[in-house]
Amino acid sequence: MDTLTHIVVGGCIGQAFMGKQLGKRAMALGAVAQSIPDIDFIAATWSDASENLLAHRGFTHSLLFLAIITPLLALISEKWHRPHNISLKSWLWFFGIQGLIHIFLDGFNVYGVGWLEPFSHQRFSFNTMFVADPFFSIWPAIAFTALMISSRNDKRRTLWWVTGLLACFSYLFYTVYDKMYIDSTVKKMLTKQQVAYNDYFSTPTPLNNWLWYIVLKQKDGYSIGYRSVFDTARTIRLQYFSRNDSLLAPMSGNESVQHLLRFSKGYYTVEKWGDTLVFNDLRFGQIIGWTNPEERFVFHFYLSLPRDNKLVLQRGRFDKWDERVARALWHRIFHD
């Protein structure tokens, strides 16, 4: 999830665990604790762009990392915050729950999380939520704000954190339902349309959970389409993209290419943009693909220009967005 979401969720959990003992300081501590796994950003200072893709949400999002950092933080907090009536066991629960919720939430995005690092490089991802979903984040954000401005003795403080967390996690389970519905519906359509495919992938389009991006892996490429939970059409329109993996042959031993192949989980295409060789990871969607099915992909890595790959994910995520595109997205959600 995005950083702001982790902060407000962590603040609400902090209030739930230690609000009575620490007051509003529990929220600040919760926000910090919830953000600790994201210290992996420092890897960018010494690794290249392709290595950093694997470092992000890697070891610092693993169960082993939590097993190491949780008792350390608990011991430091227990000694630093004396005298007090908070036991070491309470600190262990506090930091452990914060870390587990962080890496659990990140698993619902397409990027994937290395829960088993360094023993396994497998990335876990449920693909049910866009990395920034306002319909998830709004509830803990409202609760966090209310908790910050209300007094420590306000009797409604419990109501705020309970409502904020209950609402956002209820929405989380709703996204799982949406994915199950979309996957079931689309696969039935593909059977009726006699569309052959080897593997299937789906994830929501930006900032919502109703319009879904569908990728079918086929022999030499991929077919891509969009389906809304509100669509009534009995068929799905698909756009084909060739994999073009033969373009990678001259770079087969290149370390960046190996990193990208591992990161993409087999969902990639290769293109030539003029003289530049480009590696696309299809899992992150198209740039405004709901308006133009032939659009380029959000994740495009310049193999020929490795130094130009800073912010490789962010640069395409909202490229070409304006008011017209936002309206087109909203319209597509509710109209076939």
XYZ file of C-alpha atoms in Angstrom:
336
model
C 0.000 0.000 0.000
C 1.006 3.646 -0.220
C 2.930 5.273 2.621
C 0.065 7.476 3.820
C -2.219 4.460 4.213
C 0.343 2.621 6.320
C 0.746 5.696 8.527
C -2.963 6.146 9.280
C -3.560 2.408 9.736
C -0.557 2.240 12.057
C -1.820 5.223 14.020
C -5.221 3.614 14.562
C -3.604 0.347 15.658
C -1.334 2.303 17.994
C -4.368 3.882 19.620
C -6.018 0.467 19.931
C -3.019 -1.112 21.648
C -1.565 1.645 23.796
C -3.831 4.661 23.650
C -4.794 4.398 27.309
C -1.171 4.248 28.470
C 0.494 6.641 26.022
C -2.298 8.868 24.746
C -1.681 10.385 21.328
C 1.958 9.312 21.454
C 0.659 5.790 20.801
C -0.567 6.957 17.401
C 2.788 8.471 16.491
C 4.590 5.339 17.605
C 2.106 3.210 15.667
C 2.647 5.236 12.500
C 6.416 4.766 12.809
C 6.134 1.053 13.605
C 3.820 0.472 10.645
C 6.351 2.147 8.328
C 9.447 0.202 9.424
C 9.338 -2.478 6.661
C 9.611 0.320 4.094
C 13.190 1.085 5.122
C 14.055 -0.956 2.034
C 14.056 2.346 0.122
C 17.663 2.839 1.241
C 18.676 -0.018 -1.090
C 18.337 2.451 -3.958
C 21.442 4.258 -2.709
C 23.747 1.374 -3.648
C 21.800 -0.865 -6.067
C 20.913 -0.279 -9.693
C 17.301 0.045 -10.865
C 16.749 -3.639 -11.648
C 18.268 -4.788 -8.334
C 16.165 -2.275 -6.448
C 12.984 -3.771 -7.913
C 13.801 -7.024 -6.126
C 15.009 -5.328 -2.942
C 11.746 -3.403 -2.566
C 9.274 -5.453 -0.523
C 11.938 -8.124 -0.247
C 13.809 -9.028 2.949
C 12.403 -6.162 5.048
C 8.929 -7.522 4.252
C 9.826 -11.080 5.235
C 8.749 -13.089 8.258
C 12.408 -13.538 9.205
C 12.966 -9.781 9.300
C 9.931 -9.371 11.561
C 11.210 -12.156 13.817
C 14.493 -10.241 14.198
C 13.280 -6.646 14.416
C 10.225 -7.162 16.650
C 12.071 -8.256 19.830
C 14.762 -5.627 19.239
C 12.203 -2.823 19.013
C 10.298 -4.227 21.984
C 13.431 -4.321 24.166
C 14.458 -0.805 23.143
C 10.963 0.552 23.839
C 10.686 -1.262 27.159
C 13.974 0.222 28.394
C 13.517 3.654 26.858
C 10.006 4.235 28.145
C 10.535 3.784 31.889
C 8.914 4.101 34.356
C 5.693 2.765 32.876
C 3.136 0.000 33.188
C 3.687 -1.521 29.741
C 5.116 -5.033 29.801
C 7.696 -6.405 27.394
C 5.034 -8.825 26.173
C 2.781 -5.886 25.248
C 5.601 -4.261 23.286
C 6.223 -7.539 21.454
C 2.558 -7.782 20.479
C 2.496 -4.133 19.443
C 5.462 -4.254 17.066
C 4.677 -7.766 15.854
C 1.099 -6.926 14.885
C 2.165 -3.682 13.187
C 4.754 -5.482 11.073
C 2.478 -8.383 10.174
C -0.334 -6.071 9.112
C 2.074 -4.049 6.962
C 3.386 -7.022 4.998
C -0.108 -8.567 4.875
C -1.630 -5.437 3.306
C 1.185 -5.129 0.771
C 0.386 -8.660 -0.382
C -2.908 -7.463 -1.855
C -1.126 -5.308 -4.461
C 0.370 -6.494 -7.718
C 4.000 -5.783 -6.761
C 4.270 -8.845 -4.562
C 5.937 -9.425 -1.193
C 8.911 -11.633 -0.313
C 7.453 -13.163 2.838
C 9.905 -16.084 2.736
C 13.107 -14.186 1.933
C 15.952 -15.101 1.972
C 15.008 -18.799 1.897
C 12.742 -18.411 -1.125
C 12.532 -15.631 -3.709
C 8.851 -16.297 -4.348
C 6.724 -13.153 -4.337
C 3.228 -13.389 -2.894
C 0.491 -11.172 -4.329
C -3.286 -11.498 -4.256
C -3.804 -8.710 -6.833
C -7.075 -7.468 -5.342
C -6.231 -3.782 -4.785
C -4.453 -0.976 -6.599
C -1.473 0.304 -4.614
C -3.404 3.491 -3.738
C -7.114 2.858 -3.250
C -8.938 5.834 -1.702
C -11.932 3.673 -0.819
C -9.679 1.641 1.489
C -7.624 4.509 2.872
C -10.379 7.040 3.568
C -11.731 5.235 6.651
C -8.536 4.980 8.719
C -7.609 8.489 7.515
C -10.851 9.925 8.922
C -10.391 7.974 12.145
C -6.744 9.086 12.436
C -7.729 12.739 11.979
C -10.541 12.498 14.527
C -8.223 10.851 17.044
C -5.611 13.554 16.567
C -8.007 16.442 17.176
C -10.068 14.885 19.973
C -8.961 15.025 23.588
C -7.315 12.088 25.308
C -10.364 11.641 27.560
C -12.940 11.774 24.765
C -15.140 8.698 25.164
C -15.538 8.438 21.377
C -11.878 7.599 20.761
C -12.540 3.857 20.906
C -15.409 4.274 18.452
C -13.129 6.100 16.014
C -10.349 3.519 15.819
C -12.779 0.591 15.792
C -14.812 2.139 12.971
C -11.738 3.119 10.948
C -10.125 -0.303 11.092
C -13.349 -2.271 10.734
C -14.407 -0.288 7.661
C -11.086 -0.566 5.819
C -10.653 -4.277 6.500
C -14.272 -4.918 5.478
C -13.459 -3.173 2.204
C -10.368 -5.362 1.891
C -12.532 -8.483 1.977
C -14.897 -6.830 -0.506
C -12.002 -6.508 -2.967
C -11.429 -10.260 -2.672
C -15.082 -10.815 -3.564
C -14.767 -8.491 -6.572
C -11.745 -10.403 -7.854
C -13.473 -13.758 -7.447
C -16.511 -12.433 -9.315
C -14.465 -10.925 -12.159
C -12.269 -14.010 -12.565
C -15.253 -16.348 -12.638
C -17.187 -14.170 -15.099
C -14.281 -13.566 -17.470
C -13.177 -17.203 -17.562
C -16.710 -18.288 -18.481
C -16.724 -15.717 -21.290
C -13.372 -16.893 -22.590
C -14.659 -20.457 -22.720
C -17.711 -19.367 -24.721
C -15.541 -17.236 -27.014
C -13.173 -20.206 -27.438
C -10.156 -18.135 -26.462
C -7.163 -20.337 -25.637
C -4.657 -19.222 -23.021
C -1.958 -20.737 -20.831
C -2.262 -18.494 -17.796
C -4.515 -15.731 -16.512
C -3.957 -12.550 -14.533
C -6.282 -9.831 -13.247
C -5.872 -6.718 -11.108
C -7.849 -3.484 -10.590
C -7.257 -0.333 -12.606
C -6.066 2.794 -10.738
C -7.906 4.209 -7.729
C -10.896 1.852 -7.785
C -11.933 -1.769 -7.428
C -14.637 -1.989 -10.083
C -12.834 -1.853 -13.431
C -10.390 -4.725 -13.815
C -7.425 -5.211 -16.123
C -7.222 -8.720 -17.601
C -4.122 -10.376 -19.104
C -4.152 -13.743 -20.872
C -0.768 -15.374 -21.370
C -0.637 -17.200 -24.708
C 1.995 -19.028 -26.724
C 3.815 -16.050 -28.239
C 2.174 -13.111 -26.518
C -0.707 -11.803 -24.470
C -4.306 -10.730 -24.949
C -5.434 -7.832 -22.783
C -8.910 -6.590 -21.947
C -10.994 -4.752 -19.348
C -14.053 -5.819 -17.420
C -16.147 -3.895 -14.900
C -18.170 -5.525 -12.148
C -21.095 -3.529 -13.593
C -20.655 -4.696 -17.210
C -23.553 -6.529 -18.828
C -21.897 -7.491 -22.136
C -21.519 -11.235 -22.658
C -18.154 -10.984 -24.393
C -14.860 -9.299 -23.599
C -12.856 -7.334 -26.168
C -9.183 -8.278 -26.302
C -6.078 -6.604 -27.700
C -3.080 -8.787 -28.610
C 0.554 -7.931 -27.830
C 3.465 -10.048 -29.051
C 6.062 -11.038 -26.449
C 8.997 -10.406 -28.822
C 11.365 -12.202 -26.463
C 13.728 -12.869 -29.371
C 14.829 -9.244 -28.962
C 16.416 -10.261 -25.649
C 18.721 -12.829 -27.266
C 21.729 -10.463 -27.572
C 21.322 -9.588 -23.863
C 20.563 -13.053 -22.489
C 23.493 -12.887 -20.056
C 22.754 -9.345 -18.910
C 22.176 -9.169 -15.150
C 19.448 -6.532 -15.439
C 17.532 -8.731 -17.872
C 17.722 -11.656 -15.465
C 16.411 -9.466 -12.642
C 13.535 -8.235 -14.806
C 12.562 -11.719 -15.960
C 12.429 -12.888 -12.362
C 10.501 -9.815 -11.240
C 7.865 -9.958 -14.011
C 6.772 -13.548 -13.278
C 6.645 -14.248 -17.000
C 4.292 -11.368 -17.896
C 6.449 -9.229 -20.147
C 6.925 -7.939 -23.658
C 9.967 -6.439 -25.355
C 9.774 -3.516 -27.792
C 11.966 -1.168 -29.771
C 11.183 2.514 -29.243
C 13.352 3.965 -31.966
C 16.868 2.884 -31.000
C 15.871 2.033 -27.419
C 15.155 -1.532 -26.311
C 12.307 -1.545 -23.770
C 11.190 -4.244 -21.329
C 7.519 -4.017 -20.287
C 6.120 -5.692 -17.172
C 2.454 -6.195 -18.055
C 1.254 -6.752 -14.481
C 1.236 -3.033 -13.722
C -1.271 -2.204 -16.441
C -1.438 0.093 -19.420
C -1.208 3.859 -19.497
C -4.923 4.832 -19.709
C -5.638 1.547 -21.488
C -9.397 1.859 -20.929
C -9.406 4.764 -23.420
C -6.947 3.248 -25.907
C -6.402 -0.542 -25.903
C -3.146 -0.125 -27.868
C -1.502 2.149 -25.286
C 1.969 1.547 -23.881
C 2.500 -0.140 -20.538
C 2.951 1.573 -17.180
C 6.129 -0.348 -16.347
C 8.672 0.229 -19.130
C 12.348 -0.346 -18.407
C 14.934 1.073 -20.819
C 17.414 -1.749 -21.382
C 19.495 0.410 -23.713
C 19.545 3.331 -21.260
C 19.929 1.791 -17.775
C 20.618 5.145 -16.111
C 17.220 6.477 -17.215
C 15.204 4.050 -15.099
C 14.778 6.033 -11.904
C 11.190 5.933 -10.638
C 10.485 3.222 -13.209
C 7.075 2.485 -11.679
C 5.962 5.989 -10.797
C 6.751 7.571 -14.154
C 4.074 5.624 -16.028
C 1.447 5.152 -13.336
C -0.425 8.407 -14.006
C 1.170 9.407 -17.304
C -1.273 11.209 -19.660
C -3.823 11.636 -16.888
C -6.038 14.699 -16.924
C -9.663 15.514 -16.166
C -10.821 13.941 -19.436
C -9.043 10.656 -18.669
C -10.446 10.566 -15.118
C -13.950 11.060 -16.492
C -13.357 8.349 -19.083
C -12.326 5.943 -16.318
C -15.438 6.759 -14.298
C -17.619 6.343 -17.402
C -16.021 3.007 -18.309
C -16.647 1.660 -14.815
C -20.403 2.042 -15.234
C -20.790 1.523 -18.996
C -19.695 -1.369 -21.234
